[in-house]
Amino acid sequence: MSENCLGLRCQLWRIAPGFSFLIPLLVQTFFLHPCYQNNKEAKFIRLALMPITLYLIISRVNDRYFRPLEDFFHMNFTFVSFSTFHASCLSVQFALFDGSVLPYPKKNLSEKEKPLKEVDVKNDSTATKKYSKKVLQTTTEPLPPIAERIKFMVWLLFSPRGIGTSWAPPSAVTPPRPMMSVKKFLWVNIQKIVISQVAFVTCCAYGFACAQHPRGAFGLINEFIKLPDYLENISSYLISIPFGGASWWAIELLGSLLNVIECVWYQLSPYFLPKSLSPEKFDPTRYPDLFNDPWKKTSIIEFWSKGWHTVFRRNILYFGWKPMVRLFSSRSQETKRLLGIMGAMAFSGVFHEYVLAAASNLDPNIPTAQVFIILGLGMVIEASIERHTGYIVGGTFGRLWLGFMVFFTCRNAVLSWIARGLGSSGVPPVLDWTWHRFFLPFGPLLPQPWL
């Protein structure tokens, strides 16, 4: 066991330089504090640091991954590729951002305007005439303490959904969490950790067993229940169920773990941090659920826009939706909306295709990108039907339509992921799993040398 721990420690030390891009990214985030909102020098610094951040991300891409790749597909794909791509998006957004980070910013800018005051001005040559004149008074205030700006930097960089910012998802997408005590908040999230871990392990056990069987899901089921051969091709469409469920519960598990860690940090840090660096009072309402009942959604549009998680929502809108809308700004609102949908889904496809390829290799058929493009076309069809007929896709038909499109499109993508290591990379057969894979968070994804 000591040798395995040493191997893990060496891996972490080896990949640490690959995350050097965090230094310029942190500086970019620091200069987004509201006190720099109208500061041209701060904007220039953010813009100048963007190419440096992107260069460090691109040039050291191979340094960030656990080696060998064929044994660490799950770790690299899940924890390295996604965070790296997200950091690239943040660097560009922070560099080009021009506005207020907070939805209702306090007037703590370096140049601050005071309310207009009524001042009586007498004209000495005409003593009988008085008039009022509005005078705008401007004062210069000192910057907030460095500790406050550091806290803001940490909060902003590690809030991927942007809850509390001007670009936060609307409440219809991420309903706010009801106010509750810290004790109840911890208890709710601990319950979710347990449920998510059980569901995640269950999905992984079935999915990995299918991935490792020579005949896939059909072969695995056929060992227990004899099935006619003509069902083999049909059963392959079901392979997306366990892996889709695993991704869902993995995100829930990670979110709940981070909620607990952050809540505990808020409670304990005032005991050892200076008062200026201690976080403010913990507010559970700032931690809404990651998912908004996706199983209740009855259309592709509703599922992706209001049901699925919003961790990368701003990236998708910024690099997918908005460029298409601007490119076709002369078109009608409906046309721009449809093109925006396709732009957002195409970017999602490129995003997911990249994080998979970076952790393994590129499939020239780009099946993952195809999934998002086809689902984007499905969303365009739904929007067009509503536009021309007034019928909103939903109900039983909507559920069947959504399920058919997801299962139909995901099959080839999941088979491609399996061919690149999903379910088998560094993982023994399910029957040989030890207790670590059942009880450690994300246990099924951990490579065998670490256990």
Coordinates of C-alpha atoms in Angstrom, one line a residue:
M1 CA 0.0 0.0 0.0
S2 CA 2.9 2.4 0.8
E3 CA 4.2 1.9 -2.7
N4 CA 0.9 2.8 -4.2
C5 CA 0.6 5.9 -2.1
L6 CA 4.1 6.9 -3.1
G7 CA 3.1 6.4 -6.7
L8 CA 0.1 8.7 -6.2
R9 CA 2.2 11.3 -4.5
C10 CA 4.7 11.2 -7.4
Q11 CA 1.9 11.5 -9.9
L12 CA 0.6 14.6 -8.2
W13 CA 4.0 16.2 -8.0
R14 CA 4.6 15.5 -11.6
I15 CA 1.3 17.0 -12.9
A16 CA 1.5 20.1 -10.6
P17 CA 3.5 22.2 -13.1
G18 CA 0.9 21.6 -15.7
F19 CA -1.5 23.7 -13.6
S20 CA 0.7 26.8 -13.6
F21 CA -1.9 28.5 -15.7
L22 CA -3.8 29.1 -12.5
I23 CA -1.4 31.9 -11.5
P24 CA -2.3 34.3 -14.4
L25 CA -5.9 33.2 -14.2
L26 CA -6.1 34.1 -10.5
V27 CA -4.7 37.6 -11.3
Q28 CA -7.3 38.0 -14.1
T29 CA -10.0 37.1 -11.5
F30 CA -8.5 39.5 -8.9
F31 CA -8.9 42.4 -11.3
L32 CA -12.6 41.7 -11.8
H33 CA -13.4 43.0 -8.4
P34 CA -16.1 45.7 -8.6
C35 CA -13.6 48.4 -7.4
Y36 CA -11.8 47.9 -10.8
Q37 CA -15.0 48.1 -12.9
N38 CA -14.0 51.5 -14.5
N39 CA -10.3 51.0 -14.2
K40 CA -8.6 50.9 -17.7
E41 CA -5.4 49.6 -16.3
A42 CA -7.2 46.6 -14.7
K43 CA -8.9 45.8 -18.0
F44 CA -5.6 46.0 -19.8
I45 CA -4.0 43.6 -17.3
R46 CA -6.8 41.1 -17.7
L47 CA -6.5 41.3 -21.5
A48 CA -2.7 41.0 -21.5
L49 CA -2.8 37.9 -19.2
M50 CA -5.2 36.1 -21.5
P51 CA -2.6 34.9 -24.0
I52 CA -0.3 33.9 -21.2
T53 CA -3.0 31.8 -19.5
L54 CA -4.0 30.2 -22.8
Y55 CA -0.3 29.5 -23.7
L56 CA 0.3 27.8 -20.4
I57 CA -2.9 25.7 -20.8
I58 CA -2.0 24.6 -24.4
S59 CA 1.7 24.2 -24.1
R60 CA 1.6 22.1 -20.9
V61 CA -1.4 20.0 -21.8
N62 CA 0.6 16.7 -21.6
D63 CA 2.1 17.6 -18.2
R64 CA -1.4 17.7 -16.6
Y65 CA -2.4 14.1 -17.3
F66 CA -1.8 11.1 -15.1
R67 CA 0.3 8.5 -16.9
P68 CA 0.0 6.1 -18.6
L69 CA -3.1 7.4 -20.4
E70 CA -4.5 3.9 -21.0
D71 CA -4.7 3.3 -17.3
F72 CA -5.9 6.7 -16.2
F73 CA -8.7 7.5 -18.7
H74 CA -11.4 7.9 -16.1
M75 CA -9.3 10.3 -13.9
N76 CA -8.0 12.3 -16.8
F77 CA -11.4 12.6 -18.5
T78 CA -13.4 13.4 -15.3
F79 CA -11.1 15.6 -13.3
V80 CA -8.4 17.1 -15.7
S81 CA -9.9 17.6 -19.1
F82 CA -13.1 19.3 -18.0
S83 CA -11.4 21.7 -15.6
T84 CA -8.7 22.6 -18.1
F85 CA -11.2 23.4 -20.9
H86 CA -13.3 25.4 -18.4
A87 CA -10.2 27.4 -17.4
S88 CA -9.6 28.3 -21.0
C89 CA -13.1 29.6 -21.3
L90 CA -12.9 31.6 -18.1
S91 CA -9.6 33.3 -19.2
V92 CA -11.2 34.6 -22.4
Q93 CA -14.4 35.7 -20.6
F94 CA -12.6 37.5 -17.9
A95 CA -10.3 39.2 -20.3
L96 CA -13.1 40.5 -22.5
F97 CA -15.6 41.2 -19.8
D98 CA -16.8 44.8 -19.6
G99 CA -19.6 45.4 -17.1
S100 CA -20.6 44.7 -13.5
V101 CA -19.7 41.3 -12.0
L102 CA -22.4 41.7 -9.3
P103 CA -26.0 42.1 -10.3
Y104 CA -26.5 45.0 -7.9
P105 CA -23.0 46.3 -7.3
K106 CA -22.3 48.4 -4.3
K107 CA -20.8 51.8 -5.1
N108 CA -17.3 51.0 -4.0
L109 CA -15.5 51.9 -7.1
S110 CA -12.4 54.0 -7.1
E111 CA -14.3 56.7 -8.9
K112 CA -17.6 57.1 -7.2
E113 CA -20.5 59.3 -8.1
K114 CA -22.5 60.8 -5.3
P115 CA -26.2 61.7 -5.6
L116 CA -27.1 64.9 -7.4
K117 CA -27.6 67.8 -5.0
E118 CA -29.7 70.9 -5.4
V119 CA -27.5 74.0 -4.9
D120 CA -28.9 77.6 -4.9
V121 CA -26.7 79.9 -6.9
K122 CA -27.3 83.7 -6.7
N123 CA -26.5 86.0 -9.5
D124 CA -24.9 89.1 -7.9
S125 CA -26.0 91.3 -10.7
T126 CA -29.7 90.3 -10.3
A127 CA -30.5 90.0 -6.7
T128 CA -34.2 89.4 -7.4
K129 CA -33.5 86.3 -9.5
K130 CA -32.7 82.9 -7.9
Y131 CA -32.4 79.6 -9.6
S132 CA -31.3 76.1 -8.8
K133 CA -28.6 74.3 -10.5
K134 CA -27.7 70.5 -10.3
V135 CA -24.1 69.9 -9.6
L136 CA -22.5 66.5 -9.9
Q137 CA -19.9 65.9 -7.2
T138 CA -17.3 63.2 -7.7
T139 CA -15.0 62.0 -4.9
T140 CA -12.2 59.5 -4.9
E141 CA -12.4 56.7 -2.4
P142 CA -9.6 54.3 -1.4
L143 CA -9.6 50.7 -2.7
P144 CA -11.2 48.1 -0.4
P145 CA -8.7 46.1 1.7
I146 CA -6.6 43.6 -0.1
A147 CA -8.1 40.8 2.0
E148 CA -11.6 41.6 0.7
R149 CA -10.3 41.5 -2.9
I150 CA -8.6 38.2 -2.3
K151 CA -11.8 36.7 -0.9
F152 CA -13.7 38.0 -3.9
M153 CA -11.1 36.4 -6.2
V154 CA -11.4 33.0 -4.6
W155 CA -15.2 33.1 -4.5
L156 CA -15.5 34.1 -8.2
L157 CA -13.0 31.6 -9.6
F158 CA -14.5 28.7 -7.7
S159 CA -18.1 29.5 -8.4
P160 CA -18.5 27.8 -11.8
R161 CA -22.2 28.5 -12.1
G162 CA -21.8 32.1 -11.2
I163 CA -24.4 32.1 -8.5
G164 CA -24.6 35.7 -7.2
T165 CA -23.1 37.2 -10.3
S166 CA -24.6 39.2 -13.1
W167 CA -24.4 36.1 -15.4
A168 CA -26.0 33.7 -12.9
P169 CA -28.6 31.3 -14.3
P170 CA -32.2 32.5 -13.9
S171 CA -34.2 31.0 -11.1
A172 CA -36.3 29.1 -13.6
V173 CA -33.2 27.1 -14.4
T174 CA -31.6 26.8 -10.9
P175 CA -34.4 27.3 -8.3
P176 CA -32.8 28.8 -5.2
R177 CA -32.4 26.6 -2.2
P178 CA -34.8 27.4 0.7
M179 CA -33.3 29.0 3.7
M180 CA -32.2 26.5 6.3
S181 CA -29.8 26.1 9.2
V182 CA -26.2 25.1 8.7
K183 CA -26.9 21.8 10.5
K184 CA -29.7 21.0 8.2
F185 CA -27.7 22.0 5.1
L186 CA -24.9 19.6 6.1
W187 CA -27.4 16.8 6.8
V188 CA -29.2 17.2 3.4
N189 CA -25.9 17.1 1.6
I190 CA -24.5 14.2 3.5
Q191 CA -27.7 12.3 2.6
K192 CA -27.2 13.2 -1.1
I193 CA -23.6 12.0 -0.8
V194 CA -24.7 8.6 0.4
I195 CA -27.5 8.3 -2.2
S196 CA -25.3 9.5 -5.0
Q197 CA -22.4 7.1 -4.1
V198 CA -24.8 4.1 -4.0
A199 CA -26.4 5.1 -7.3
F200 CA -23.0 5.9 -9.0
V201 CA -21.5 2.6 -7.9
T202 CA -24.6 0.7 -9.1
C203 CA -24.5 2.4 -12.5
C204 CA -20.8 1.9 -12.9
A205 CA -20.9 -1.7 -11.9
Y206 CA -23.5 -2.5 -14.6
G207 CA -21.9 -0.2 -17.2
F208 CA -18.4 -1.4 -16.6
A209 CA -19.5 -5.0 -16.8
C210 CA -21.1 -4.4 -20.1
A211 CA -18.1 -2.5 -21.4
Q212 CA -15.7 -5.4 -20.4
H213 CA -17.9 -8.1 -21.9
P214 CA -17.0 -9.1 -25.5
R215 CA -20.6 -8.8 -26.6
G216 CA -21.5 -5.8 -24.5
A217 CA -24.8 -5.4 -22.7
F218 CA -26.4 -8.3 -24.7
G219 CA -23.7 -10.7 -23.8
L220 CA -23.9 -9.8 -20.1
I221 CA -27.7 -10.2 -20.0
N222 CA -27.5 -13.4 -22.1
E223 CA -25.4 -15.1 -19.5
F224 CA -28.3 -15.0 -17.1
I225 CA -31.3 -14.9 -19.5
K226 CA -31.1 -16.5 -22.9
L227 CA -32.0 -13.9 -25.5
P228 CA -32.6 -14.3 -29.3
D229 CA -29.6 -13.1 -31.3
Y230 CA -31.7 -10.5 -33.2
L231 CA -31.9 -8.5 -30.0
E232 CA -28.1 -7.9 -29.8
N233 CA -28.2 -4.8 -32.0
I234 CA -31.3 -3.4 -30.2
S235 CA -29.8 -4.0 -26.8
S236 CA -26.7 -2.0 -27.7
Y237 CA -28.9 1.2 -27.6
L238 CA -29.5 0.6 -23.9
I239 CA -25.8 1.0 -23.1
S240 CA -26.2 4.7 -22.6
I241 CA -28.5 4.2 -19.6
P242 CA -25.9 3.1 -17.0
F243 CA -23.3 5.5 -18.3
G244 CA -25.7 8.4 -18.5
G245 CA -26.8 7.6 -15.0
A246 CA -23.2 7.4 -13.8
S247 CA -22.4 10.8 -15.2
W248 CA -25.5 12.3 -13.5
W249 CA -24.7 10.8 -10.1
A250 CA -21.0 11.6 -10.4
I251 CA -21.8 15.3 -10.8
E252 CA -24.3 15.1 -7.9
L253 CA -21.7 13.4 -5.7
L254 CA -19.0 15.9 -6.5
G255 CA -21.4 18.9 -5.9
S256 CA -22.5 17.5 -2.6
L257 CA -19.0 16.8 -1.4
L258 CA -17.9 20.3 -2.3
N259 CA -20.9 21.8 -0.6
V260 CA -20.0 20.0 2.6
I261 CA -16.3 20.9 2.4
E262 CA -17.2 24.6 1.8
C263 CA -19.7 24.7 4.6
V264 CA -17.2 23.2 7.1
W265 CA -14.6 25.6 5.8
Y266 CA -17.0 28.5 6.6
Q267 CA -17.5 27.2 10.1
L268 CA -13.9 26.5 11.0
S269 CA -11.8 29.0 9.1
P270 CA -12.6 31.9 11.5
Y271 CA -10.7 30.0 14.2
F272 CA -7.4 30.1 12.5
L273 CA -7.6 32.8 9.7
P274 CA -7.3 36.5 10.3
K275 CA -10.6 38.3 10.6
S276 CA -9.9 40.1 7.3
L277 CA -9.6 36.8 5.4
S278 CA -12.4 34.9 7.2
P279 CA -15.4 34.2 5.0
E280 CA -18.7 35.9 5.7
K281 CA -21.7 34.1 7.3
F282 CA -22.6 31.0 5.4
D283 CA -25.7 31.4 3.2
P284 CA -27.3 28.0 2.2
T285 CA -29.5 29.8 -0.4
R286 CA -26.4 30.4 -2.5
Y287 CA -26.1 26.6 -3.1
P288 CA -29.0 25.5 -5.2
D289 CA -29.3 22.0 -6.5
L290 CA -27.2 21.2 -9.6
F291 CA -30.0 19.5 -11.4
N292 CA -33.6 20.8 -11.7
D293 CA -35.6 17.5 -11.9
P294 CA -34.4 16.4 -15.3
W295 CA -36.5 13.3 -15.1
K296 CA -39.7 15.4 -15.2
K297 CA -38.8 17.2 -18.4
T298 CA -40.9 16.5 -21.5
S299 CA -39.0 17.9 -24.4
I300 CA -35.4 18.2 -25.5
I301 CA -35.4 22.0 -25.0
E302 CA -36.8 21.7 -21.5
F303 CA -34.3 18.9 -20.6
W304 CA -31.2 20.8 -21.7
S305 CA -32.2 24.3 -20.9
K306 CA -34.0 23.8 -17.5
G307 CA -33.3 20.2 -16.3
W308 CA -29.6 19.5 -16.8
H309 CA -26.8 21.0 -14.7
T310 CA -25.7 24.6 -15.5
V311 CA -22.0 24.3 -14.5
F312 CA -20.9 25.2 -18.1
R313 CA -23.9 27.2 -19.1
R314 CA -22.1 30.5 -19.5
N315 CA -19.3 28.9 -21.6
I316 CA -21.9 27.5 -23.9
L317 CA -23.8 30.7 -24.3
Y318 CA -20.7 32.8 -24.6
F319 CA -18.9 30.7 -27.2
G320 CA -21.9 29.0 -28.9
W321 CA -25.1 31.0 -28.7
K322 CA -23.9 34.6 -28.8
P323 CA -21.5 34.3 -31.7
M324 CA -24.2 32.9 -33.9
V325 CA -26.7 35.6 -32.9
R326 CA -24.2 38.3 -33.6
L327 CA -23.1 36.8 -36.9
F328 CA -26.7 36.8 -38.1
S329 CA -27.8 39.9 -36.3
S330 CA -29.7 41.2 -39.3
R331 CA -32.1 38.2 -39.3
S332 CA -35.4 37.9 -37.5
Q333 CA -35.5 37.1 -33.7
E334 CA -36.8 33.6 -34.4
T335 CA -34.1 32.9 -36.9
K336 CA -31.4 34.1 -34.5
R337 CA -32.9 32.0 -31.7
L338 CA -32.8 28.8 -33.8
L339 CA -29.2 29.6 -35.0
G340 CA -28.3 30.3 -31.4
I341 CA -29.6 26.9 -30.3
M342 CA -27.5 25.2 -33.0
G343 CA -24.4 27.3 -32.0
A344 CA -24.8 26.4 -28.4
M345 CA -25.2 22.7 -29.1
A346 CA -22.4 22.6 -31.6
F347 CA -20.0 24.2 -29.1
S348 CA -21.2 21.6 -26.5
G349 CA -20.3 18.9 -29.0
V350 CA -16.8 20.3 -29.6
F351 CA -16.3 20.8 -25.9
H352 CA -17.2 17.2 -25.0
E353 CA -15.3 15.8 -28.0
Y354 CA -12.2 17.6 -26.9
V355 CA -12.2 16.5 -23.3
L356 CA -12.5 12.9 -24.4
A357 CA -9.8 13.2 -27.1
A358 CA -7.4 14.9 -24.7
A359 CA -7.7 12.0 -22.3
S360 CA -7.3 9.3 -24.9
N361 CA -7.4 9.9 -28.7
L362 CA -9.6 11.5 -31.3
D363 CA -12.3 9.4 -33.0
P364 CA -12.4 10.8 -36.6
N365 CA -16.1 10.2 -36.7
I366 CA -16.6 12.7 -33.8
P367 CA -19.7 10.7 -32.5
T368 CA -19.9 12.9 -29.4
A369 CA -20.2 16.1 -31.4
Q370 CA -22.8 14.3 -33.6
V371 CA -24.9 13.7 -30.5
F372 CA -25.2 17.4 -29.6
I373 CA -25.7 18.5 -33.2
I374 CA -28.6 16.0 -33.7
L375 CA -30.1 17.0 -30.4
G376 CA -29.7 20.6 -31.4
L377 CA -31.7 19.8 -34.6
G378 CA -34.3 18.2 -32.4
M379 CA -34.6 21.4 -30.4
V380 CA -34.9 23.4 -33.6
I381 CA -37.7 21.1 -34.7
E382 CA -39.5 21.6 -31.4
A383 CA -39.2 25.4 -31.6
S384 CA -40.3 25.5 -35.2
I385 CA -43.4 23.4 -34.4
E386 CA -44.3 25.8 -31.6
R387 CA -43.7 28.8 -33.9
H388 CA -45.8 27.6 -36.8
T389 CA -48.6 25.6 -35.1
G390 CA -48.7 26.8 -31.5
Y391 CA -48.2 23.2 -30.2
I392 CA -45.6 22.9 -27.4
V393 CA -44.0 19.5 -27.3
G394 CA -44.7 17.9 -24.0
G395 CA -46.7 15.3 -22.1
T396 CA -46.4 11.6 -22.9
F397 CA -45.4 12.2 -26.5
G398 CA -42.7 14.6 -25.3
R399 CA -41.2 12.1 -22.9
L400 CA -41.2 9.4 -25.6
W401 CA -39.6 11.8 -28.1
L402 CA -37.0 12.9 -25.6
G403 CA -36.1 9.3 -24.6
F404 CA -36.0 8.2 -28.2
M405 CA -33.7 11.0 -29.3
V406 CA -31.3 10.5 -26.3
F407 CA -31.0 6.8 -26.7
F408 CA -30.8 6.8 -30.4
T409 CA -28.1 9.5 -30.6
C410 CA -26.0 8.4 -27.6
R411 CA -25.4 4.8 -28.7
N412 CA -22.5 5.4 -31.1
A413 CA -20.9 7.9 -28.8
V414 CA -20.9 5.6 -25.8
L415 CA -19.5 2.7 -27.9
S416 CA -16.7 5.1 -29.0
W417 CA -16.0 6.0 -25.4
I418 CA -15.9 2.3 -24.5
A419 CA -13.4 1.7 -27.3
R420 CA -11.2 4.5 -25.9
G421 CA -11.2 3.1 -22.3
L422 CA -14.5 3.9 -20.7
G423 CA -15.3 1.1 -18.2
S424 CA -12.1 -0.8 -18.6
S425 CA -9.1 1.7 -18.3
G426 CA -7.2 0.7 -15.2
V427 CA -10.2 -1.1 -13.7
P428 CA -10.4 -4.8 -13.0
P429 CA -13.5 -6.9 -13.7
V430 CA -16.4 -6.0 -11.5
L431 CA -16.4 -9.3 -9.6
D432 CA -12.8 -8.6 -8.5
W433 CA -13.6 -5.2 -7.0
T434 CA -12.5 -4.6 -3.4
W435 CA -14.3 -2.6 -0.8
H436 CA -12.4 0.6 -1.9
R437 CA -14.5 0.8 -5.1
F438 CA -17.7 0.6 -3.2
F439 CA -17.1 3.0 -0.3
L440 CA -14.5 5.5 -1.5
P441 CA -16.0 8.5 -3.3
F442 CA -15.7 7.9 -7.1
G443 CA -14.2 4.5 -6.2
P444 CA -15.1 2.8 -9.5
L445 CA -13.0 5.4 -11.4
L446 CA -9.8 5.0 -9.3
P447 CA -7.0 3.2 -11.1
Q448 CA -6.0 -0.1 -9.6
P449 CA -2.4 1.0 -8.7
W450 CA -3.9 3.5 -6.2
L451 CA -5.9 0.9 -4.3

